[in-house]
C-alpha cells in the first residue's frame, strides 16, 4: 500500500510530484520498482524523491539524458519504454502506409545494452523492423546505419561524456540526424499522451529484429576512407606514432580499425582504458575535454615520443587531442583549436588540389570560436552558424544537401565532422582526419602546434575559456533559471573593465546595440542563450546546458599576433583578460 501519511509530511513535495510518486507505486509497475520507490518514502529521502519525480524527462540538445534510477525524471525501463512507444506512435503518424524501419545501438555504459534491447523490444512489438547492433557501437555508426538502411528513425543508448551515474537516449530522424523542431516537441507530446504503462508494448517480436553484425563496420570505414584528401602522403607517413584511448568506451570497436584502414601502422592503445566499462574506473569523468581523462594517454604519448595523442568519449562522438608544443611537452588543445585546425587543413588541402567549389560551406555553433569563420572567409568558403548542439549542424546539412556542398563543421565541445556521411558529430571520422592532418604537416617538418601558431599569425590569436557551474536537482535547475533571469534583467554594462556594446538574447530572438538602442531580429530558433559583445569584439556567452545539470559561461577574446616568437607574451595577456571578464560574469 502507498503510505500516504508518511508522504504528506514532506511539506516541500507539491501535489503534481506526489501524484507521480503515487502512480509509480501502482501495480502496473513491477515489484522491484515499487519497492525502491517505497524505500525512498520510508527513508524520508525528500530531496531524492523531488529530483526523481518533479518532472518528466525532456529532450534537450542531446535527447533524453539523466541519472539512472526509479522515477519519471530518471533513466529506467519505464521512461525509456515510454519514450520509445511515443516515438513509435509518432513514426506511424508521420509515415503512414510505410514499412517502418529503425536502427538501434548502445554504448559501454552500465545498462546500455539492456536498455538497447528493451528499445528494440518495444519497436518490434509495434511492428517496426529494428536493425539492432549485435554489439556496442559508436553514435556516428548508428547515424550512418539510419541512412544506409533507409530507416525512418533510430535510437542510441548513451549519455555521451556524462558521469557513470547517467545514461540517455538519443533519438534520430530519417536523415540520420538527432530530432530537431518540430519533431522533438511533437514526439514529447506523443510520449506525454501515454498515461499508463499498459500502453507500452514491451513484448519482443523476433520477426521484426535484424541483427547488425561486425561486417557492417567495413561499409562505414570504406565510405570514410574514400573521403581522405591526401592518401598518398599518409602512405609515406604510415609510421606516424599515434596514441589512442577509448576511455573505456565504444571507440575501441572501430577507431583502431579506421586508422589501420587509412594506412597508419604505428598505433598504440592505452591498455588501461581499452576495455569497455561503464564504471569508467580510471577517470572521474569519461570526457576528453577533461585533462584527467586525457592524462593516461598523454603520459603514454610522452613515453613513446608520439606524434599525436587522441581520446574519445564513451559513444565516440567527441574526441580530445594533445600535441607537442614548442618545448616538446604534450599540450591539450581545446575544441575551438581542434576545429580550427581541421577546417584549415580541409580547406587549404582542397584549394591546393583546386577542389574548392563555389557552393562549399562549413558550419559552427554560436558559442564556437569565430576563428573558424575567419578561416573559411579567407578561402572564400561560406560559413553558417547554428544554435548549440550538433543536431543543428546536421539540420543545416540536410536542408542544403541538394544545393550546397558541406565540407566540415565543428563545435567547441569537441564535436567534429568531415564530409557528409552522417548527420552527427563523429569522433571516429575526426580521429582519422586528425591523424592524416598530422601526417601532412609532419611531412613538412611542422607540428600541429606550430600550424596553430601560423593560423593565429594570419587570422588573429583567439583564446577561449569555458566555465561550467554544476547545479543538481530541482533546486539547481531553479537556481540556473534565476541566474539567467538576473542576467536578462540586469545585464552587465562592462566586463573586465571593457564596455559591452551589444547583447544578443536568443530566447527573445533579438540583438540590442546599447549605444543606439537599435534592436534587430536574430534569425535562429529560440534558445535560452545570452551573448555579450564588447567594444573589443570579445564574445561572452551564458547558457544552461541541455545535457547536464550545469550553466555554462564561454569567453572568447582576440589579439593580433605579429610573430610566433610573441606567442607566450600575447597568450599571457589574453589569459589575464579572460580572467578579468569571467570574474565579472561568473558569480
Coordinates of C-alpha atoms in Angstrom, one line a residue:
X1 CA 0.0 0.0 0.0
X2 CA 1.0 3.6 -0.7
X3 CA 2.0 5.2 2.6
X4 CA 0.1 8.4 2.0
X5 CA 0.5 9.7 5.6
X6 CA 4.3 9.5 5.5
X7 CA 4.5 11.2 2.1
X8 CA 2.2 14.0 3.2
X9 CA 4.6 15.1 6.0
X10 CA 7.1 16.0 3.3
X11 CA 5.9 19.6 3.0
X12 CA 8.1 20.5 0.1
X13 CA 6.7 18.0 -2.2
X14 CA 4.0 19.6 -4.4
X15 CA 0.8 17.8 -5.4
X16 CA 1.9 17.1 -9.0
X17 CA 5.0 15.4 -7.8
X18 CA 3.1 13.4 -5.2
X19 CA 0.7 12.2 -7.9
X20 CA 3.7 10.9 -10.0
X21 CA 5.1 9.1 -6.9
X22 CA 1.7 7.5 -6.2
X23 CA 1.4 6.4 -9.9
X24 CA 4.8 4.7 -9.7
X25 CA 3.6 2.7 -6.6
X26 CA 0.7 1.3 -8.6
X27 CA 0.6 -2.4 -9.6
X28 CA 1.3 -1.6 -13.3
X29 CA 4.9 -1.1 -12.3
X30 CA 7.0 -4.2 -11.4
X31 CA 7.6 -5.1 -7.7
X32 CA 11.3 -4.1 -7.8
X33 CA 10.4 -0.6 -8.9
X34 CA 7.6 -0.1 -6.4
X35 CA 9.8 -1.4 -3.6
X36 CA 12.6 1.1 -4.5
X37 CA 10.1 4.0 -4.5
X38 CA 8.6 2.9 -1.2
X39 CA 12.1 2.7 0.2
X40 CA 12.7 6.3 -0.6
X41 CA 9.5 7.2 1.2
X42 CA 10.2 5.1 4.2
X43 CA 13.7 6.7 4.5
X44 CA 12.2 10.2 4.2
X45 CA 14.6 10.9 1.3
X46 CA 12.7 14.0 0.3
X47 CA 15.3 15.6 -2.0
X48 CA 15.8 12.4 -3.9
X49 CA 12.0 11.9 -4.3
X50 CA 11.6 15.5 -5.6
X51 CA 14.5 15.2 -8.0
X52 CA 13.3 11.8 -9.2
X53 CA 9.6 12.8 -9.8
X54 CA 9.2 16.6 -10.1
X55 CA 9.1 16.4 -13.9
X56 CA 9.1 14.1 -16.9
X57 CA 12.4 13.7 -18.7
X58 CA 12.5 16.0 -21.8
X59 CA 14.5 16.2 -24.9
X60 CA 17.5 18.6 -24.6
X61 CA 20.3 19.3 -27.0
X62 CA 21.3 15.6 -26.7
X63 CA 17.9 13.9 -26.4
X64 CA 16.9 12.3 -23.1
X65 CA 19.7 12.2 -20.5
X66 CA 19.5 11.6 -16.8
X67 CA 20.7 9.7 -13.7
X68 CA 19.7 6.0 -13.7
X69 CA 17.1 5.1 -11.1
X70 CA 13.4 5.0 -10.4
X71 CA 11.2 7.9 -11.2
X72 CA 9.7 10.0 -14.0
X73 CA 12.9 12.1 -14.1
X74 CA 15.3 9.2 -14.2
X75 CA 16.6 6.8 -16.8
X76 CA 14.9 3.4 -16.4
X77 CA 12.9 0.8 -18.3
X78 CA 9.7 2.7 -18.0
X79 CA 11.0 6.2 -19.1
X80 CA 12.9 4.6 -21.9
X81 CA 10.0 2.3 -22.8
X82 CA 7.6 5.3 -22.7
X83 CA 9.9 7.4 -24.9
X84 CA 10.2 4.5 -27.4
X85 CA 6.4 3.9 -27.5
X86 CA 5.9 7.6 -28.1
X87 CA 8.4 7.7 -30.9
X88 CA 6.9 4.6 -32.4
X89 CA 3.4 6.2 -32.3
X90 CA 4.9 9.3 -33.9
X91 CA 6.6 7.5 -36.7
X92 CA 3.4 5.7 -37.6
X93 CA 1.6 9.0 -37.9
X94 CA 4.4 10.7 -39.9
X95 CA 5.0 7.7 -42.3
X96 CA 1.6 6.1 -42.9
X97 CA 1.3 3.1 -45.2
X98 CA 5.1 2.6 -44.9
X99 CA 7.2 -0.4 -43.8
X100 CA 8.8 1.3 -40.9
X101 CA 12.5 0.7 -40.0
X102 CA 14.7 1.9 -37.2
X103 CA 18.3 1.3 -36.2
X104 CA 19.3 0.8 -32.5
X105 CA 22.8 0.8 -30.9
X106 CA 24.2 1.3 -27.5
X107 CA 27.5 2.2 -25.8
X108 CA 29.5 0.8 -22.9
X109 CA 27.6 2.4 -20.1
X110 CA 26.0 0.3 -17.3
X111 CA 22.6 -0.9 -18.5
X112 CA 23.1 0.5 -22.1
X113 CA 22.9 -3.0 -23.7
X114 CA 19.8 -3.9 -21.6
X115 CA 18.1 -0.7 -22.5
X116 CA 19.1 -1.1 -26.1
X117 CA 17.4 -4.4 -26.3
X118 CA 14.4 -3.0 -24.4
X119 CA 14.1 -0.3 -27.1
X120 CA 14.3 -3.0 -29.8
X121 CA 11.6 -4.9 -28.0
X122 CA 9.2 -2.0 -28.0
X123 CA 9.7 -1.1 -31.6
X124 CA 9.3 -4.7 -32.7
X125 CA 6.2 -5.1 -30.6
X126 CA 4.8 -2.2 -32.6
X127 CA 5.5 -3.9 -35.9
X128 CA 8.6 -1.8 -36.7
X129 CA 11.6 -3.5 -38.2
X130 CA 14.7 -3.0 -36.0
X131 CA 18.3 -3.1 -37.2
X132 CA 19.8 -3.9 -33.8
X133 CA 23.6 -3.8 -33.4
X134 CA 24.7 -7.2 -32.1
X135 CA 27.5 -5.5 -30.1
X136 CA 28.1 -2.0 -28.8
X137 CA 29.0 0.6 -31.5
X138 CA 29.5 4.4 -31.6
X139 CA 26.9 7.0 -32.1
X140 CA 28.2 8.0 -35.6
X141 CA 28.0 4.4 -36.7
X142 CA 24.3 4.5 -35.6
X143 CA 23.7 7.7 -37.6
X144 CA 25.4 6.1 -40.7
X145 CA 23.2 3.0 -40.3
X146 CA 20.0 5.0 -40.2
X147 CA 20.9 6.5 -43.6
X148 CA 22.4 3.2 -45.0
X149 CA 19.3 1.1 -44.2
X150 CA 16.8 3.8 -45.2
X151 CA 15.3 4.0 -41.8
X152 CA 12.7 6.4 -40.6
X153 CA 14.4 6.8 -37.2
X154 CA 17.0 5.5 -34.9
X155 CA 18.0 5.4 -31.2
X156 CA 21.3 5.4 -29.5
X157 CA 21.5 4.4 -25.8
X158 CA 24.2 6.7 -24.3
X159 CA 24.8 9.6 -22.0
X160 CA 27.8 10.7 -24.0
X161 CA 30.5 12.1 -21.7
X162 CA 28.4 12.4 -18.6
X163 CA 29.5 10.7 -15.3
X164 CA 28.9 7.0 -14.7
X165 CA 25.6 7.5 -12.9
X166 CA 24.0 8.7 -16.1
X167 CA 22.5 7.1 -19.2
X168 CA 20.5 8.5 -22.1
X169 CA 18.5 8.1 -25.3
X170 CA 19.4 9.9 -28.5
X171 CA 16.6 9.8 -31.0
X172 CA 17.3 10.1 -34.7
X173 CA 15.2 11.1 -37.7
X174 CA 15.3 9.6 -41.2
X175 CA 18.2 11.9 -42.3
X176 CA 20.5 10.3 -39.6
X177 CA 20.3 13.5 -37.5
X178 CA 19.0 13.9 -34.0
X179 CA 15.5 15.1 -33.6
X180 CA 15.0 18.8 -34.1
X181 CA 11.9 21.0 -34.2
X182 CA 9.1 20.3 -34.7
X183 CA 9.8 16.6 -34.3
X184 CA 11.4 16.8 -30.9
X185 CA 8.5 18.6 -29.2
X186 CA 5.9 16.5 -31.1
X187 CA 7.5 13.3 -30.0
X188 CA 7.4 14.5 -26.5
X189 CA 3.7 15.2 -26.9
X190 CA 3.2 11.6 -28.0
X191 CA 5.2 10.4 -25.1
X192 CA 3.2 12.6 -22.6
X193 CA 0.0 11.3 -24.1
X194 CA 0.8 7.9 -22.8
X195 CA -1.0 7.9 -19.4
X196 CA -0.5 4.2 -18.4
X197 CA 2.4 1.8 -18.5
X198 CA -0.1 -0.7 -20.0
X199 CA 0.0 1.4 -23.2
X200 CA 3.7 0.5 -23.7
X201 CA 4.2 -2.7 -25.8
X202 CA 7.2 -4.4 -24.2
X203 CA 6.8 -7.9 -25.7
X204 CA 9.6 -8.5 -28.2
X205 CA 8.7 -9.9 -31.7
X206 CA 11.7 -11.6 -33.2
X207 CA 10.2 -11.4 -36.6
X208 CA 11.0 -7.7 -36.6
X209 CA 14.6 -7.9 -35.2
X210 CA 17.5 -8.0 -37.6
X211 CA 21.0 -8.1 -36.0
X212 CA 23.7 -5.8 -37.5
X213 CA 26.9 -7.7 -37.3
X214 CA 30.6 -6.7 -37.2
X215 CA 31.0 -6.7 -41.0
X216 CA 28.8 -3.6 -41.1
X217 CA 31.9 -1.7 -39.9
X218 CA 33.6 -2.2 -43.2
X219 CA 30.9 -0.3 -45.0
X220 CA 31.3 2.7 -42.7
X221 CA 35.1 2.5 -42.7
X222 CA 35.4 2.2 -46.5
X223 CA 32.9 5.1 -47.0
X224 CA 35.1 7.3 -44.7
X225 CA 38.3 6.2 -46.3
X226 CA 37.1 7.5 -49.6
X227 CA 37.0 11.0 -48.1
X228 CA 40.7 11.0 -47.4
X229 CA 42.3 14.1 -49.1
X230 CA 45.9 13.1 -49.1
X231 CA 46.1 9.2 -49.1
X232 CA 49.4 9.1 -50.9
X233 CA 51.0 11.3 -48.2
X234 CA 49.5 9.1 -45.5
X235 CA 51.2 6.1 -47.1
X236 CA 54.5 7.9 -46.9
X237 CA 53.9 8.7 -43.2
X238 CA 52.4 5.3 -42.3
X239 CA 54.8 5.0 -39.3
X240 CA 53.4 8.1 -37.6
X241 CA 53.3 7.5 -33.9
X242 CA 49.7 7.5 -32.7
X243 CA 48.5 7.0 -29.2
X244 CA 44.8 6.4 -28.8
X245 CA 42.5 5.9 -25.8
X246 CA 38.7 5.0 -26.0
X247 CA 38.3 5.9 -22.3
X248 CA 36.5 2.6 -21.6
X249 CA 34.0 3.3 -24.5
X250 CA 32.9 2.2 -27.9
X251 CA 35.8 3.8 -29.8
X252 CA 37.8 0.6 -29.2
X253 CA 35.5 -1.3 -31.6
X254 CA 36.3 0.8 -34.6
X255 CA 38.8 3.7 -34.2
X256 CA 41.9 1.4 -34.4
X257 CA 40.3 -0.3 -37.5
X258 CA 39.6 3.0 -39.1
X259 CA 43.2 4.2 -38.6
X260 CA 44.6 1.0 -39.9
X261 CA 42.3 1.1 -43.0
X262 CA 43.5 4.7 -43.5
X263 CA 47.1 3.3 -43.7
X264 CA 48.5 4.0 -40.3
X265 CA 50.6 1.2 -38.8
X266 CA 52.1 2.5 -35.6
X267 CA 49.1 2.8 -33.3
X268 CA 49.4 2.3 -29.5
X269 CA 46.2 1.8 -27.5
X270 CA 46.2 2.9 -23.8
X271 CA 45.6 -0.6 -22.4
X272 CA 44.4 0.5 -19.0
X273 CA 41.5 2.3 -20.7
X274 CA 40.9 -0.1 -23.6
X275 CA 38.3 -2.4 -22.1
X276 CA 34.7 -1.1 -22.3
X277 CA 33.5 -0.5 -18.8
X278 CA 30.5 1.6 -17.6
X279 CA 32.2 2.4 -14.3
X280 CA 35.0 4.2 -16.1
X281 CA 37.4 3.1 -13.4
X282 CA 40.5 5.2 -14.4
X283 CA 38.7 8.6 -14.7
X284 CA 36.3 10.8 -12.8
X285 CA 34.5 11.9 -16.0
X286 CA 34.9 10.0 -19.2
X287 CA 35.2 13.3 -21.1
X288 CA 38.1 14.1 -23.3
X289 CA 37.6 17.8 -22.5
X290 CA 38.9 17.0 -19.1
X291 CA 42.7 16.8 -18.5
X292 CA 42.2 14.0 -16.1
X293 CA 40.5 11.9 -18.7
X294 CA 43.4 12.5 -21.2
X295 CA 46.2 12.2 -18.7
X296 CA 47.0 8.5 -19.2
X297 CA 47.1 8.9 -23.0
X298 CA 49.3 11.9 -22.7
X299 CA 51.7 10.0 -20.4
X300 CA 51.9 7.2 -22.9
X301 CA 52.4 9.8 -25.7
X302 CA 55.3 11.4 -23.7
X303 CA 56.9 7.9 -23.1
X304 CA 56.8 7.0 -26.7
X305 CA 57.5 10.4 -28.1
X306 CA 54.3 10.1 -30.1
X307 CA 53.3 12.5 -32.9
X308 CA 49.7 12.7 -31.8
X309 CA 47.6 11.7 -28.8
X310 CA 43.8 11.2 -29.1
X311 CA 41.0 10.0 -26.9
X312 CA 37.2 9.6 -27.5
X313 CA 34.3 9.6 -25.1
X314 CA 32.1 6.6 -24.4
X315 CA 29.9 6.8 -27.5
X316 CA 32.9 8.0 -29.7
X317 CA 31.3 11.2 -31.0
X318 CA 33.7 13.6 -29.2
X319 CA 37.5 13.5 -29.4
X320 CA 40.2 15.2 -27.4
X321 CA 43.7 15.9 -28.9
X322 CA 47.1 16.5 -27.4
X323 CA 50.1 17.7 -29.4
X324 CA 53.7 18.5 -28.7
X325 CA 54.3 22.2 -28.0
X326 CA 57.5 24.1 -28.8
X327 CA 59.0 22.7 -25.6
X328 CA 58.4 19.2 -26.7
X329 CA 55.7 18.6 -24.0
X330 CA 52.2 17.4 -24.8
X331 CA 49.6 20.1 -24.5
X332 CA 45.9 19.6 -24.7
X333 CA 44.1 21.6 -27.4
X334 CA 40.6 22.8 -26.8
X335 CA 37.6 22.2 -29.1
X336 CA 37.9 25.5 -30.8
X337 CA 41.6 24.9 -31.7
X338 CA 40.9 21.4 -32.9
X339 CA 38.0 22.5 -35.1
X340 CA 40.0 25.5 -36.5
X341 CA 42.9 23.1 -37.4
X342 CA 40.6 20.7 -39.2
X343 CA 38.8 23.5 -41.1
X344 CA 42.2 25.0 -42.1
X345 CA 43.5 21.6 -43.2
X346 CA 40.5 20.6 -45.2
X347 CA 40.1 24.0 -47.0
X348 CA 43.8 24.5 -47.7
X349 CA 44.3 21.0 -49.0
X350 CA 41.3 21.2 -51.3
X351 CA 42.4 24.6 -52.5
X352 CA 45.9 23.2 -53.3
X353 CA 44.2 20.5 -55.3
X354 CA 41.9 23.0 -57.0
X355 CA 38.9 21.2 -55.5
X356 CA 37.1 24.0 -53.7
X357 CA 33.7 24.8 -55.2
X358 CA 31.5 27.9 -55.2
X359 CA 28.8 26.1 -53.2
X360 CA 31.1 24.7 -50.5
X361 CA 30.4 25.6 -46.8
X362 CA 31.4 25.0 -43.2
X363 CA 29.2 25.2 -40.1
X364 CA 29.9 26.1 -36.4
X365 CA 27.7 26.9 -33.4
X366 CA 27.1 30.3 -31.8
X367 CA 29.4 29.5 -28.8
X368 CA 32.2 28.3 -31.0
X369 CA 35.2 30.4 -32.0
X370 CA 34.9 33.0 -34.7
X371 CA 38.3 31.9 -35.8
X372 CA 36.6 29.1 -37.8
X373 CA 34.6 31.7 -39.7
X374 CA 37.7 33.9 -40.3
X375 CA 39.5 30.9 -41.8
X376 CA 36.6 29.9 -44.1
X377 CA 36.3 33.6 -45.3
X378 CA 40.0 33.7 -46.2
X379 CA 39.4 30.8 -48.5
X380 CA 36.2 32.3 -49.9
X381 CA 34.1 29.5 -48.4
X382 CA 30.7 30.3 -46.9
X383 CA 30.0 29.6 -43.2
X384 CA 26.8 29.0 -41.3
X385 CA 26.2 29.4 -37.6
X386 CA 23.7 27.4 -35.6
X387 CA 22.4 27.0 -32.0
X388 CA 24.5 24.9 -29.7
X389 CA 24.2 21.2 -30.4
X390 CA 25.5 19.2 -33.4
X391 CA 21.9 18.2 -34.3
X392 CA 21.5 21.8 -35.6
X393 CA 24.6 21.4 -37.8
X394 CA 23.0 18.2 -39.1
X395 CA 19.8 20.1 -39.8
X396 CA 21.7 22.6 -41.9
X397 CA 23.4 19.8 -43.8
X398 CA 20.0 18.1 -44.6
X399 CA 18.4 21.4 -45.6
X400 CA 21.2 22.1 -48.1
X401 CA 22.3 18.7 -49.3
X402 CA 20.8 19.1 -52.8
X403 CA 22.1 22.7 -53.4
X404 CA 25.3 23.2 -51.4
X405 CA 28.3 21.1 -50.5
X406 CA 29.1 20.6 -46.8
X407 CA 32.9 20.2 -46.2
X408 CA 33.5 20.3 -42.4
X409 CA 31.8 21.5 -39.2
X410 CA 32.6 21.7 -35.6
X411 CA 31.6 22.9 -32.1
X412 CA 33.7 23.9 -29.1
X413 CA 32.6 20.9 -27.2
X414 CA 34.9 18.6 -29.1
X415 CA 32.5 17.6 -31.8
X416 CA 33.6 17.5 -35.4
X417 CA 32.6 16.0 -38.8
X418 CA 34.4 16.0 -42.1
X419 CA 32.3 15.0 -45.1
X420 CA 28.5 14.3 -45.0
X421 CA 28.3 10.5 -44.4
X422 CA 26.5 11.1 -41.1
X423 CA 24.4 13.9 -39.5
X424 CA 26.1 14.0 -36.2
X425 CA 29.5 14.7 -34.7
X426 CA 31.8 11.8 -35.5
X427 CA 35.0 11.2 -33.4
X428 CA 35.9 8.1 -35.5
X429 CA 35.9 10.2 -38.7
X430 CA 37.7 13.0 -36.8
X431 CA 40.4 10.7 -35.5
X432 CA 41.3 9.6 -39.0
X433 CA 41.4 13.2 -40.3
X434 CA 43.4 14.4 -37.4
X435 CA 46.0 11.6 -38.0
X436 CA 46.0 12.5 -41.7
X437 CA 46.4 16.2 -40.9
X438 CA 49.3 15.4 -38.5
X439 CA 51.0 13.3 -41.2
X440 CA 50.6 16.1 -43.8
X441 CA 52.3 18.6 -41.6
X442 CA 54.9 16.2 -40.3
X443 CA 56.0 15.7 -44.0
X444 CA 56.6 19.5 -44.0
X445 CA 58.6 19.3 -40.7
X446 CA 55.8 21.0 -38.7
X447 CA 53.8 20.0 -35.7
X448 CA 50.1 20.8 -35.2
X449 CA 51.0 23.3 -32.5
X450 CA 53.2 25.2 -35.0
X451 CA 50.5 25.2 -37.6
X452 CA 48.1 26.6 -35.0
X453 CA 50.5 29.4 -34.3
X454 CA 50.7 30.1 -38.0
X455 CA 46.9 30.3 -38.1
X456 CA 47.0 32.8 -35.3
X457 CA 49.5 35.0 -37.0
X458 CA 47.4 35.0 -40.2
X459 CA 43.9 35.4 -38.6
X460 CA 44.4 36.7 -35.1
X461 CA 45.2 35.0 -31.8
X462 CA 41.9 33.7 -30.4
X463 CA 41.8 32.5 -26.8
X464 CA 38.8 30.9 -25.2
X465 CA 37.7 29.6 -21.9
X466 CA 34.7 27.7 -20.6
X467 CA 33.5 27.7 -17.0
X468 CA 30.7 25.3 -16.0
X469 CA 28.8 25.5 -12.7
X470 CA 27.1 22.3 -11.7
X471 CA 23.6 22.8 -10.1
X472 CA 22.0 19.5 -9.4
X473 CA 18.3 18.6 -9.0
X474 CA 15.2 20.7 -8.9
X475 CA 16.8 23.3 -6.7
X476 CA 19.7 23.5 -9.0
X477 CA 17.5 23.9 -12.1
X478 CA 15.7 26.7 -10.4
X479 CA 19.0 28.4 -9.5
X480 CA 20.2 28.2 -13.1
X481 CA 16.9 29.7 -14.2
X482 CA 17.3 32.6 -11.7
X483 CA 20.8 33.2 -12.8
X484 CA 19.7 33.6 -16.5
X485 CA 16.8 35.8 -15.4
X486 CA 19.1 38.1 -13.4
X487 CA 21.5 38.5 -16.4
X488 CA 18.5 39.4 -18.6
X489 CA 17.0 41.9 -16.1
X490 CA 20.4 43.4 -15.1
X491 CA 22.8 42.9 -17.9
X492 CA 26.4 43.9 -17.3
X493 CA 27.5 47.2 -18.9
X494 CA 31.1 46.3 -18.6
X495 CA 33.0 43.0 -18.4
X496 CA 36.6 43.0 -17.3
X497 CA 36.6 46.8 -17.5
X498 CA 35.6 46.7 -21.2
X499 CA 32.3 48.2 -22.3
X500 CA 29.6 45.9 -23.6
X501 CA 28.3 47.2 -27.0
X502 CA 25.8 44.5 -27.9
X503 CA 23.6 42.0 -26.2
X504 CA 22.2 39.0 -28.1
X505 CA 19.3 37.3 -26.5
X506 CA 18.5 34.1 -28.3
X507 CA 15.4 33.5 -26.2
X508 CA 13.9 36.7 -27.3
X509 CA 15.5 36.3 -30.7
X510 CA 16.9 39.9 -30.8
X511 CA 20.1 41.8 -30.8
X512 CA 20.4 45.1 -28.8
X513 CA 23.0 47.7 -29.7
X514 CA 23.4 49.6 -26.4
X515 CA 24.7 52.9 -27.8
X516 CA 21.9 53.4 -30.3
X517 CA 19.2 51.2 -28.6
X518 CA 18.8 49.6 -32.0
X519 CA 17.1 46.2 -31.9
X520 CA 17.4 43.7 -34.8
X521 CA 16.0 40.2 -35.1
X522 CA 18.1 37.1 -34.8
X523 CA 17.2 34.5 -37.4
X524 CA 17.6 31.4 -35.4
X525 CA 15.1 29.3 -33.3
X526 CA 14.5 30.4 -29.7
X527 CA 17.1 29.2 -27.2
X528 CA 18.0 30.2 -23.6
X529 CA 21.3 31.8 -24.5
X530 CA 22.7 35.3 -23.8
X531 CA 25.7 36.8 -25.5
X532 CA 27.5 40.0 -24.6
X533 CA 29.8 41.5 -27.2
X534 CA 32.3 44.1 -26.0
X535 CA 33.8 47.1 -27.9
X536 CA 36.9 45.0 -28.3
X537 CA 35.0 42.2 -30.1
X538 CA 35.1 39.8 -27.1
X539 CA 32.2 37.4 -27.0
X540 CA 30.9 36.2 -23.7
X541 CA 28.0 33.7 -23.7
X542 CA 25.8 32.2 -20.9
X543 CA 23.6 29.2 -21.4
X544 CA 22.1 26.4 -19.4
X545 CA 23.4 23.0 -20.6
X546 CA 20.9 20.9 -22.5
X547 CA 22.6 17.6 -21.4
X548 CA 23.9 18.2 -17.9
X549 CA 22.8 20.0 -14.7
X550 CA 25.1 22.9 -15.5
X551 CA 25.1 26.5 -16.5
X552 CA 28.0 27.3 -18.9
X553 CA 29.9 30.5 -19.5
X554 CA 32.0 30.9 -22.6
X555 CA 34.5 33.6 -23.2
X556 CA 36.4 34.3 -26.5
X557 CA 38.9 37.1 -26.8
X558 CA 41.3 38.1 -29.7
X559 CA 44.6 39.9 -30.1
X560 CA 46.9 40.4 -33.1
X561 CA 49.9 38.0 -33.1
X562 CA 52.6 39.6 -35.3
X563 CA 55.2 36.9 -34.8
X564 CA 55.2 33.4 -33.4
X565 CA 58.0 34.5 -31.1
X566 CA 55.5 36.6 -29.3
X567 CA 53.1 33.7 -28.6
X568 CA 53.8 33.3 -24.9
X569 CA 53.5 37.1 -24.2
X570 CA 50.3 37.5 -26.1
X571 CA 48.8 34.3 -24.6
X572 CA 49.5 35.6 -21.1
X573 CA 47.9 38.9 -21.9
X574 CA 44.8 37.2 -23.3
X575 CA 44.6 34.8 -20.3
X576 CA 44.6 37.8 -17.9
X577 CA 41.8 39.4 -20.0
X578 CA 39.7 36.3 -19.9
X579 CA 40.3 36.0 -16.2
X580 CA 39.0 39.5 -15.6
X581 CA 36.0 39.1 -17.8
X582 CA 35.0 35.8 -16.2
X583 CA 35.3 37.3 -12.7
X584 CA 32.6 39.8 -13.6
X585 CA 30.1 37.4 -15.1
X586 CA 30.6 34.1 -13.2
X587 CA 29.4 34.9 -9.6

